[in-house]
Every structure is written in C-alpha cells, then in structure tokens.
Short mmCIF file of C-alpha atoms and ligand atoms in Angstrom, two decimals:
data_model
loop_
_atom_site.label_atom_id
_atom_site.label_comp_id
_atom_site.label_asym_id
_atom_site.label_seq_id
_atom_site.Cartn_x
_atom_site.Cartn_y
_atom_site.Cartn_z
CA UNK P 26 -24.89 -8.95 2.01
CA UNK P 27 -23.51 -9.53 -1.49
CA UNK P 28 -20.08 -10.95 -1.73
CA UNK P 29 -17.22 -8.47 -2.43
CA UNK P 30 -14.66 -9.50 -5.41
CA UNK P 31 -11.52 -11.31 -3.25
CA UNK P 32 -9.15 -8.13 -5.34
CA UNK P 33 -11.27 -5.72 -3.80
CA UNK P 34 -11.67 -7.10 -0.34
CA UNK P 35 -7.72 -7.11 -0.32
CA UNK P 36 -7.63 -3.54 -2.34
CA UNK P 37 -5.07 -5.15 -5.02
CA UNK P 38 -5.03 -5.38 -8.61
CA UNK P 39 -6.05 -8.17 -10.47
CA UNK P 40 -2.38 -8.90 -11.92
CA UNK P 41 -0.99 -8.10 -8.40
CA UNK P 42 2.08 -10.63 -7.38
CA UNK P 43 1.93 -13.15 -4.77
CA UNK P 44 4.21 -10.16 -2.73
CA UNK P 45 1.43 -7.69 -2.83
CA UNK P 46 -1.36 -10.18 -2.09
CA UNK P 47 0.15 -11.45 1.22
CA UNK P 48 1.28 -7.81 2.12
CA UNK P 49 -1.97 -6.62 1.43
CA UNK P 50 -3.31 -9.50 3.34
CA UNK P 51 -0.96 -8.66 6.37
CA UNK P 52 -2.37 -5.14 6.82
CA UNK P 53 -6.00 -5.81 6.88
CA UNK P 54 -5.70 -8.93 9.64
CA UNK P 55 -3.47 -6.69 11.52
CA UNK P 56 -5.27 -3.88 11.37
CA UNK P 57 -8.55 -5.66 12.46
CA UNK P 58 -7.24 -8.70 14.98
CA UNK P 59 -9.50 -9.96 16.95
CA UNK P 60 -7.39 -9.39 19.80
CA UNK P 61 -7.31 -5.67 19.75
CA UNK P 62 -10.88 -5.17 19.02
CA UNK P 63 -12.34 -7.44 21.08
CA UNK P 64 -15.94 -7.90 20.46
CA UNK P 65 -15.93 -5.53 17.57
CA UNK P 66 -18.04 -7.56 15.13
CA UNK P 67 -16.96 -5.34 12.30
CA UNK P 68 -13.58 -5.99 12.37
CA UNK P 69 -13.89 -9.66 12.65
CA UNK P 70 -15.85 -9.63 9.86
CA UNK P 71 -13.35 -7.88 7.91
CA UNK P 72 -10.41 -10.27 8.88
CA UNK P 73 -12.80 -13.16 8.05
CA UNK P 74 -13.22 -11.76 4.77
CA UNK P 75 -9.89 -11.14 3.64
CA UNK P 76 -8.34 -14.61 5.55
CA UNK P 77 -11.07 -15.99 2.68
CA UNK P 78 -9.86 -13.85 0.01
CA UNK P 79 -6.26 -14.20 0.53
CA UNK P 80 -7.10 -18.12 1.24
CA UNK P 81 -7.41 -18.17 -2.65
CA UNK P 82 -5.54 -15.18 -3.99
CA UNK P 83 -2.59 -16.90 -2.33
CA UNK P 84 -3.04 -20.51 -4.23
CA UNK P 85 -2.04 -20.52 -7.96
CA UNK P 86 -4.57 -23.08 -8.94
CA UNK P 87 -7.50 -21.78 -6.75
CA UNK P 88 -6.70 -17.93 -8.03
CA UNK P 89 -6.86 -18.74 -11.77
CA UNK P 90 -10.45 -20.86 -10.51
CA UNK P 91 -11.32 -17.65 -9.13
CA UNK P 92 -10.23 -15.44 -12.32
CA UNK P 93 -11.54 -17.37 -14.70
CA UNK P 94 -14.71 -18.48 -13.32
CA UNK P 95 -15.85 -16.18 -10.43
CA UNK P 96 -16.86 -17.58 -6.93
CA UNK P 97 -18.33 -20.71 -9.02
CA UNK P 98 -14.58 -21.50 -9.72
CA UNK P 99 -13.70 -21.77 -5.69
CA UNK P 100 -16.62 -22.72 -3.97
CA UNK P 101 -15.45 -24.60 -0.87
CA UNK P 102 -12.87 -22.51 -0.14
CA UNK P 103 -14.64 -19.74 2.31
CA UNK P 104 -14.81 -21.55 5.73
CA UNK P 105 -12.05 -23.76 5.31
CA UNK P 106 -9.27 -21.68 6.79
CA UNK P 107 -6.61 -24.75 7.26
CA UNK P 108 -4.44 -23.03 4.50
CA UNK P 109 -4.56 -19.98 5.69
CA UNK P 110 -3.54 -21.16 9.00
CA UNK P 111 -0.52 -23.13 7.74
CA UNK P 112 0.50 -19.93 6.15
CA UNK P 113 0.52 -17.80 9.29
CA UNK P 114 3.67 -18.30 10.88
CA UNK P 115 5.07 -17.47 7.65
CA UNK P 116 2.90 -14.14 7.36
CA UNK P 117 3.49 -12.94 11.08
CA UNK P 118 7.26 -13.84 11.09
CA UNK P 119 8.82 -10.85 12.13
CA UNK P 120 5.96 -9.85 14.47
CA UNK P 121 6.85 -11.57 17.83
CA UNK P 122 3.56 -12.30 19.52
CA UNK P 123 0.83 -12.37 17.02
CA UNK P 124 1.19 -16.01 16.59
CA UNK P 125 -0.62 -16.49 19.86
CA UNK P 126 -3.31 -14.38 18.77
CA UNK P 127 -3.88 -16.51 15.80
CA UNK P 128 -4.04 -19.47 17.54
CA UNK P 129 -6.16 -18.38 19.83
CA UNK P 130 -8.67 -16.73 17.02
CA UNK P 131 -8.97 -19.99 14.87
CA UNK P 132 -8.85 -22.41 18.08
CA UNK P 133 -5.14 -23.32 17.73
CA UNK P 134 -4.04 -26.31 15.89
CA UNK P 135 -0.83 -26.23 14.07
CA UNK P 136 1.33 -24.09 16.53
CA UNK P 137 1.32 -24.33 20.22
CA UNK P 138 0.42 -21.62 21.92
CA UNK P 139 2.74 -21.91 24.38
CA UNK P 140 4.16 -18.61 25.61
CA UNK P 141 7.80 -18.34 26.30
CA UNK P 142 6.72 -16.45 29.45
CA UNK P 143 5.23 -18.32 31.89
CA UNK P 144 4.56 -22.24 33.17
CA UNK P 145 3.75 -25.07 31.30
CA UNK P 146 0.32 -24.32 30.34
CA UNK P 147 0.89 -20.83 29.92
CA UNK P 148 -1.09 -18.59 27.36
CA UNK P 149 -2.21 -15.19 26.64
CA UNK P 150 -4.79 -13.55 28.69
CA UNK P 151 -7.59 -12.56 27.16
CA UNK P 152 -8.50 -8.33 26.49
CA UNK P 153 -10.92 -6.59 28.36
CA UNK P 154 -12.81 -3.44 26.67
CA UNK P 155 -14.18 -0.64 29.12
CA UNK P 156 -16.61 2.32 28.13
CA UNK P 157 -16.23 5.71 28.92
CA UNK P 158 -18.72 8.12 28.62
CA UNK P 159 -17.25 11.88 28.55
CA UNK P 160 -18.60 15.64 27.15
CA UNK P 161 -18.53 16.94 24.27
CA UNK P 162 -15.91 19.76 25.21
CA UNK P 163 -13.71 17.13 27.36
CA UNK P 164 -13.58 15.04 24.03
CA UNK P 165 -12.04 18.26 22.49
CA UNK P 166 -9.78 19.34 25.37
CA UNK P 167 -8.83 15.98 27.03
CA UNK P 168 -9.33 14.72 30.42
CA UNK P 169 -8.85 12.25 33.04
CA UNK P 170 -11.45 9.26 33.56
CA UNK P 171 -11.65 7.34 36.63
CA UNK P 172 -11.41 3.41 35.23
CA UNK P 173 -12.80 0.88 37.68
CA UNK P 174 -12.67 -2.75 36.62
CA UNK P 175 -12.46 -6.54 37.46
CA UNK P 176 -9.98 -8.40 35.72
CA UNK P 177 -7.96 -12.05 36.34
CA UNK P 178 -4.62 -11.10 38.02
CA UNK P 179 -1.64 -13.70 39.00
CA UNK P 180 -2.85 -16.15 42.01
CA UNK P 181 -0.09 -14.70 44.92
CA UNK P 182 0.26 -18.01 46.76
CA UNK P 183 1.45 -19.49 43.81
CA UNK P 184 2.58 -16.45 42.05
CA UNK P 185 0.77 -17.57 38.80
CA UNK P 186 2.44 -20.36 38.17
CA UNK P 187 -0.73 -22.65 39.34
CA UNK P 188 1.34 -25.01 41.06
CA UNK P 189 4.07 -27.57 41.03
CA UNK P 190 5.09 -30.63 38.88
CA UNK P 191 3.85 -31.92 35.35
CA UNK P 192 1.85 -34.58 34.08
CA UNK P 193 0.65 -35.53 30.66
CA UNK P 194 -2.81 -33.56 30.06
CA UNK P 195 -5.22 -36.76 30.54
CA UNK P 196 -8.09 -34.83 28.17
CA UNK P 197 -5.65 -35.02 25.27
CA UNK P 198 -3.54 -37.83 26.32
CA UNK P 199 -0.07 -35.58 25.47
CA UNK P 200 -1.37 -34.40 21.93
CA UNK P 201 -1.74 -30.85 22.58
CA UNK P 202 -5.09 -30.93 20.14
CA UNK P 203 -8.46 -32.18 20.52
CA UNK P 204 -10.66 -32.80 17.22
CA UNK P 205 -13.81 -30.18 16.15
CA UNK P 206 -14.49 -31.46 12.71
CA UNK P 207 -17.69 -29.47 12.33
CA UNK P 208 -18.68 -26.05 12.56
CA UNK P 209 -17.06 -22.48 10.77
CA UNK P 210 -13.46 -24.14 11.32
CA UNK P 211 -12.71 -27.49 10.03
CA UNK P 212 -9.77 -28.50 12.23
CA UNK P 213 -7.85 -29.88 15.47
CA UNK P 214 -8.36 -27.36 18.16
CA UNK P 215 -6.31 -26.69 20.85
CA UNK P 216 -6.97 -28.98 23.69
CA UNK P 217 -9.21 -26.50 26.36
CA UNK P 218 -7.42 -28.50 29.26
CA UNK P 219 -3.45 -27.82 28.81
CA UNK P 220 -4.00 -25.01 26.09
CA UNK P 221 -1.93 -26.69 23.51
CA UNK P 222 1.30 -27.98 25.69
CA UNK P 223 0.01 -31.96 26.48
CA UNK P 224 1.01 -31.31 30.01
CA UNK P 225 -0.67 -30.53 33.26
CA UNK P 226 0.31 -29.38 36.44
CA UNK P 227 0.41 -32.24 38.75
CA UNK P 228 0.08 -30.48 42.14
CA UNK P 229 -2.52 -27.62 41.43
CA UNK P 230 -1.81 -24.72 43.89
CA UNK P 231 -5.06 -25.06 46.39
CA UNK P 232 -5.90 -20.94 46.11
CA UNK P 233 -6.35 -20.44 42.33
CA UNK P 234 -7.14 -24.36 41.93
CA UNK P 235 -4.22 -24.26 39.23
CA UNK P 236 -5.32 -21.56 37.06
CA UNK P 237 -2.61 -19.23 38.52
CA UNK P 238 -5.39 -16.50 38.33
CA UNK P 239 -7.54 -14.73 41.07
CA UNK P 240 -9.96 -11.75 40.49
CA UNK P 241 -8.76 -8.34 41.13
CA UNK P 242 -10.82 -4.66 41.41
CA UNK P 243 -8.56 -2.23 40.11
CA UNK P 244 -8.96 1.63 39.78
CA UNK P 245 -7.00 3.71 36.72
CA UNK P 246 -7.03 7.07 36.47
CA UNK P 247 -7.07 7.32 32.28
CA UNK P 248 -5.67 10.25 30.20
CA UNK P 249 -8.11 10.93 27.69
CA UNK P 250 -6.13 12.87 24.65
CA UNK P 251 -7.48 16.33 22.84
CA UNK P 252 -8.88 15.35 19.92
CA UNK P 253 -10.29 12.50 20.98
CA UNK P 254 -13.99 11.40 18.76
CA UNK P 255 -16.83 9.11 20.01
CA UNK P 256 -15.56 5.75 18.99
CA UNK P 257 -11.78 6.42 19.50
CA UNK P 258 -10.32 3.51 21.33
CA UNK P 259 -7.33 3.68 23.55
CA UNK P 260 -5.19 0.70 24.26
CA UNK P 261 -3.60 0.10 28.03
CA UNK P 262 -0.93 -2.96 26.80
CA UNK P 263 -1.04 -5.62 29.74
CA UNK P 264 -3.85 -4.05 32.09
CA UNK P 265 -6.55 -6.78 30.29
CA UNK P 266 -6.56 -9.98 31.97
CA UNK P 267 -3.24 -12.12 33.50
CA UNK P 268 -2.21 -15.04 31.34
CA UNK P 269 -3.13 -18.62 32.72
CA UNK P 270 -0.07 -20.16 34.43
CA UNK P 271 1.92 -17.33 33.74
CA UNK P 272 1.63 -15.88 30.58
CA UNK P 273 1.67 -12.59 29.59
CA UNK P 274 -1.66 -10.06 30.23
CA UNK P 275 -3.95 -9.31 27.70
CA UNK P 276 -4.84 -5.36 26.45
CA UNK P 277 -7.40 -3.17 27.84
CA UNK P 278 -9.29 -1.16 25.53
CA UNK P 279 -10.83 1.96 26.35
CA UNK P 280 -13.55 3.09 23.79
CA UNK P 281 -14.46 6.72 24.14
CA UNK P 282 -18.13 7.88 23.96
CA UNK P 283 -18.99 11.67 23.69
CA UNK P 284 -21.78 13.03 24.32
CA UNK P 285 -23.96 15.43 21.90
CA UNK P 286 -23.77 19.19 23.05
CA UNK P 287 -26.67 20.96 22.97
CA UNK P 288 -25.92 23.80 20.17
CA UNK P 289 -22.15 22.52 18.89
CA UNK P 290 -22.33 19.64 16.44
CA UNK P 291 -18.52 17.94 15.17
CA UNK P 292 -17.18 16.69 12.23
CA UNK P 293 -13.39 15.73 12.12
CA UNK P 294 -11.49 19.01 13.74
CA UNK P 295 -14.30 21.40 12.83
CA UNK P 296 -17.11 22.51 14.77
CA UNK P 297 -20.63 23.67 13.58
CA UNK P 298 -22.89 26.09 15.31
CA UNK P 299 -26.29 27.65 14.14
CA UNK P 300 -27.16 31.25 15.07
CA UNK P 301 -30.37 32.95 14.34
CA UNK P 302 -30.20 36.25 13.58
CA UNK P 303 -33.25 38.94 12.60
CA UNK P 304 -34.28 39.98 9.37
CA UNK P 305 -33.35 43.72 9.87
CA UNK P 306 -29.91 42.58 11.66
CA UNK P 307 -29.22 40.36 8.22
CA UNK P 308 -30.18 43.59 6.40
CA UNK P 309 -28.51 46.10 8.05
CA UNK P 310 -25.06 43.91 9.24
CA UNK P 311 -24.41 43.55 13.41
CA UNK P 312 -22.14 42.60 16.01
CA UNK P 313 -23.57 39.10 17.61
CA UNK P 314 -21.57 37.28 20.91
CA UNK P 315 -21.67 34.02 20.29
CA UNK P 316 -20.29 30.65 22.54
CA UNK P 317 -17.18 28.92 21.56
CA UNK P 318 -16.61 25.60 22.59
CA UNK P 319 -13.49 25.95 24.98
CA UNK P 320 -16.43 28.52 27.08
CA UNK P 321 -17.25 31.86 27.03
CA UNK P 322 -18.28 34.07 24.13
CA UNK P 323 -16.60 35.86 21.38
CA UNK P 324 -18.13 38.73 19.02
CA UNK P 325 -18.74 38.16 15.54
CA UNK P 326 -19.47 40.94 13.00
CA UNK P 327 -22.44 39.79 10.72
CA UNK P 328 -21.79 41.90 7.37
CA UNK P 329 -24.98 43.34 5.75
CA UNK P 330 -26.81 41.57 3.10
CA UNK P 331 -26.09 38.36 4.51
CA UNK P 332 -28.23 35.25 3.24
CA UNK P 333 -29.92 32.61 5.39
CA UNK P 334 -27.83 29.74 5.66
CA UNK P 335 -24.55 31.12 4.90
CA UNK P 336 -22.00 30.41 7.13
CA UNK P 337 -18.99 32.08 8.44
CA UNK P 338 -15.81 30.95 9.23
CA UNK P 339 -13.70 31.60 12.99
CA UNK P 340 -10.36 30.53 12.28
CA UNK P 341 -8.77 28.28 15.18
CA UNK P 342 -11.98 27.73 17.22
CA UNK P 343 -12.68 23.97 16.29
CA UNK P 344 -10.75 20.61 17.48
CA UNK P 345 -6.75 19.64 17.93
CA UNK P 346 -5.71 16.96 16.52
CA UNK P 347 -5.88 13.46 18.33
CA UNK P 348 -2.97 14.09 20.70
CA UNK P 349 -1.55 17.43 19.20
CA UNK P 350 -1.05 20.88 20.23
CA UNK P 351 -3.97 22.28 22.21
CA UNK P 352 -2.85 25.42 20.36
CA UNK P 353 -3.70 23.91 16.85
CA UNK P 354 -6.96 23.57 16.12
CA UNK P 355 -9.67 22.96 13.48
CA UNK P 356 -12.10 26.23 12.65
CA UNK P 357 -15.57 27.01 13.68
CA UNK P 358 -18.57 27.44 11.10
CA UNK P 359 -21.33 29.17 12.14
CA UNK P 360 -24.36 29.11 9.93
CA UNK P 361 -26.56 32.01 9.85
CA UNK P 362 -30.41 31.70 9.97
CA UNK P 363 -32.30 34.50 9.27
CA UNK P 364 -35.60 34.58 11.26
CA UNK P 365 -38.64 36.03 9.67
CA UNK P 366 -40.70 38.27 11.84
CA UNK P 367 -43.93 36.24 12.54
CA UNK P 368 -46.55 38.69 14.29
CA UNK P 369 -46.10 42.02 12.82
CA UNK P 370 -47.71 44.86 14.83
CA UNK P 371 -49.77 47.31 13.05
CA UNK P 372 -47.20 50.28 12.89
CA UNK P 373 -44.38 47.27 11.91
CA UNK P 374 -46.33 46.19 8.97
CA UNK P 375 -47.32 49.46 7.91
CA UNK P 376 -43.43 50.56 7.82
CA UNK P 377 -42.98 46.58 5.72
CA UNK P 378 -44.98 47.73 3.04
CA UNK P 379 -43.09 50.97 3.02
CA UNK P 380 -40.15 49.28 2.95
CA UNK P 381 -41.18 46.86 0.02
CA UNK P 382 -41.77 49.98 -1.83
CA UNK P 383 -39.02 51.43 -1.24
CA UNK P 384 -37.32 48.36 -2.64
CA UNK P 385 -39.57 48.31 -5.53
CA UNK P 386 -41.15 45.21 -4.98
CA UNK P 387 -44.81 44.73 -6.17
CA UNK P 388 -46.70 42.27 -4.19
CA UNK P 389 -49.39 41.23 -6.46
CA UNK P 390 -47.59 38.73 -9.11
CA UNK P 391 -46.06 35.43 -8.07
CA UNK P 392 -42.63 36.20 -7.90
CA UNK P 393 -40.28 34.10 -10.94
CA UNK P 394 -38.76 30.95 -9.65
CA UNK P 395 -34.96 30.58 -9.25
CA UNK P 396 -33.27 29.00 -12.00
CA UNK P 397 -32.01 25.71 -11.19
ZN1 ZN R 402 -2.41 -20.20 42.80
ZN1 ZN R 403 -4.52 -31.43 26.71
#
C-alpha cells in the first residue's frame, strides 16, 4: 500500500501548529487503541500510522526534512517509536489510565506500568472480544444475548494478590526493563517477569502459583441496543480479564454480527425492500400488502403509470437510532419491479396487440433509443 502524506494521515494542514498536530495526534491513537479494539488489525494499523506521522510532524528539524524533501527527507524515522514514547505521558496527561495501555502496546520502557491498584507486580489485564451473532430484525429492535465466556479472575486463596513478601525480580536484577534491540520497536522492554516494578513476590501463593489469577466460566445476559449494525461493538468496562497481582480488569468487547434477511436489505436507518408487481397492476395503479420489518404487513397503494424500478417511500418504517427512541425511526424504500408477462395465452396476446393499437404503437420499426 502506498504511503499516505504524514498531514493527511493526521487530517491537518500543512502550516498547522505544534497544538493542532499533537491534538490531532491524540484523537486518532485514542480513537483506535489497541486496547479497545483488541485484535482489530485496522485500527492498529491506523495508530501505527499516525504514532509515525506525528513522530515527525512533532520534531521541528525532522518536519521541515519532511516538508522540504518528502519521505526521502525522514527516512529512519517510521519504526523507531522511542520519541513518540517519551512524548506520551505528556500527550495522555489528563487521561488517568491510558498510560498503562501504552506501555503495554509498545512493550513498556520508559514508565512503569505499575498500577496504583493492586500488589507489587500489578498490571492491567488484558481485553477479551466475544461474537454475537443476532437477526436482522433483533439488530433493529434490540435484544438480550446470552454471553458465556472464560476469562482470568482474582486467585481467592490469595485474593489476587499472588502471595506474600518481595524480592528483587532475579530476570532483571531490580531494573524493571529487559533489552529487545531488534525487531518493529527499538527499545528496553518491560521485564516479562515483574512487569516493570524490579520486584517479585517472595512467597508465591501455592493456588494461582503467584499470578493472583485463576480461570473463571462466566454467563452475561447482554443488552443489545435498537439500532445496533453488524460490526457495532459494545464495551463491558472490567468484565475482560483480572489484572496480575491485583490490578485492575481489562474490557470485554462485544462485536455484533447480523444476519442478512431474506427480502429486507439495510443501509444506515433505512431499509430497502423489492416488490414485483404486474404489468397491468403498474398500468392500471393497485393496492399491494407488503412485510415491514417490525412483522406483519401493511398496504401500499401503487399509483398508475408507475415505472420499473421506482421506489416509494413509507415514512417511519426503517431503523432507530443506535440506542434511541424505538418510536423514531429511519423510512422504508420499496422499489418497484414491474414483471413482464412471459407466456402469453392465445386470447392474452390477441387482446396485447389490441392494446398496442390502441396505444398507437407500431411494431415493425426499431423503436428510437433514449437519449443519454
Ligand atoms: Zn493465589
Ligand atoms: Zn524483572
């Protein structure tokens, strides 16, 4: 994939200030974090791509590089994050919590990622994303989904804590980092043994074996809102996975398939139906019942003269919006197809070419193509 201009990736102005840059910066990698769109290879992209671009936009010398020669003028600076990364608890100051999420993401380094909640060795646990698989019309309407899941929950002989006492973390000898110096990230990682604090628990509770974590089954009953689209993704704050040692419980995301329906096809809050209709009904004008998507059947009068693949609108029939009023919905289209008669009995075609001369129509000359 071709590289997108660092202005662009952000959505600034070339001549935007150092202000709008790390703003602009701010609402992409919170929008897309990896740690509420877990496994969501999109979004990670995206935050990779604008950490890069804001990696230079945010450096005087590297951004006039960048204006004045292009990605010539930089090159080196995608995949080295370290700036970046320094500038982070700058960035997310103000917005308790995503520090940890950070750290975690680029492998920790500069900050601990320590919780305040928690033991020594405490950190965030990790997100958990479940699939659920409703109707076309419950998507509409809402519903309930039974949610059954595994997840880490706190040990309950040692009440998460993973045990007693501390002792400096022999894998990183106290340091709190352990080196990586190749691979997408060139830096100090947090040390996988103590998680960034140098310390270990000395007496590891015997259950959990010190994690402070055993497995749990647990069953949710899950409001899915009106409104709701295939790929909408609900978030249940603290019912992902328990912190090790103690630290606070990751997300659980709920992304929300629907199903196709068999005649009704969706786009936003409106809903699409085809209806075929005869050629003398289209002629003439009728009264046609046809389904709506909450059930049941409403009639429709067809006005005469009607064209194939016009459509006609039924005010308030569609989709609410994502969580509003049931009452409030989105319209129905539905798109008329006029069927032409394919066997015509003897008497039927005799009374056709009646009818074409009664419409004046001569059948022997092509007829004159439309104008475009
Ligand atoms: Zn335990
Ligand atoms: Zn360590």
């Amino acid at each position: 994939m071709a590289k997108r201009d660092y202005y662009e990736v952000l959505g600034v102005s070339k001549n935007a200030t150092e202000e709008e840059i790390k703003k602009a910066y701010r609402k992409i990698a919170m929008a897309n974090h990896p740690d509420t769109h877990p496994d969501d290879k999109d979004a990670e992209e995206r935050f990779k791509e604008a950490s890069e671009a804001y990696e230079v936009l945010s450096d005087k010398t590297k951004r006039q590089n960048y204006d004045q020669f292009g990605f010539a003028g930089v090159e080196g600076a995608a995949g080295n994050y370290s700036n970046v990364y320094r500038d982070f608890s700058d960035i997310f100051s103000g917005f308790g919590g995503f520090g940890d999420i950070f750290d975690s993401f680029f492998g920790g380094g500069a900050r601990s990622s320590r919780s305040s909640q928690g033991g020594v060795n405490a950190v965030r646990g990790a997100s958990l994303q479940y699939t659920v698989t409703i109707s076309f019309k419950d998507a509409i309407f809402g519903t309930k989904a039974d949610v059954s899941y595994s997840h880490d929950d706190a040990c309950d002989v040692c009440h998460g804590t993973g045990g007693t006492g501390t002792k400096t973390c022999p894998t990183c000898h106290g340091r709190g980092q352990v080196s990586r110096g190749n691979g997408f990230f060139q830096m100090a990682s947090t040390c996988p043994t103590c998680h960034g604090s140098g310390m270990v628990i000395e007496n590891p509770c015997s259950s959990c074996h010190g994690t402070g974590l055993k497995k749990k089954n647990e069953k949710l009953s899950v409001t899915i809102p009106c409104g709701s689209d295939d790929g909408t993704k609900l978030v249940l704050r603290g019912k992902g996975n328990a912190g090790p040692n103690g630290g606070p419980a990751g997300d659980l995301v709920i992304l929300v398939r629907v199903q196709d329906d068999k005649y009704f096809v969706r786009e936003g809050r409106n809903v699409f139906l085809q209806v075929p209709i005869s050629f003398t009904q289209a002629a003439l004008g009728c009264e046609i019942e046809v389904p709506v998507v909450e059930g049941g059947k409403v009639r429709v009068s067809i006005p005469s003269g009607i064209q194939s693949g016009k459509s006609l609108r039924l005010k308030n029939r569609g989709v609410p919006a994502f969580k509003g009023s049931p009452d409030d919905r989105g319209d129905m289209y539905l798109t008329v197809i006029v069927e032409t008669p394919k066997h015509l009995g003897l008497k039927a075609r005799g009374l056709m070419k009646d009818l074409a001369a009664a419409l004046g129509e001569d059948s022997s000359p092509s007829p004159i193509p439309f104008e475009r």
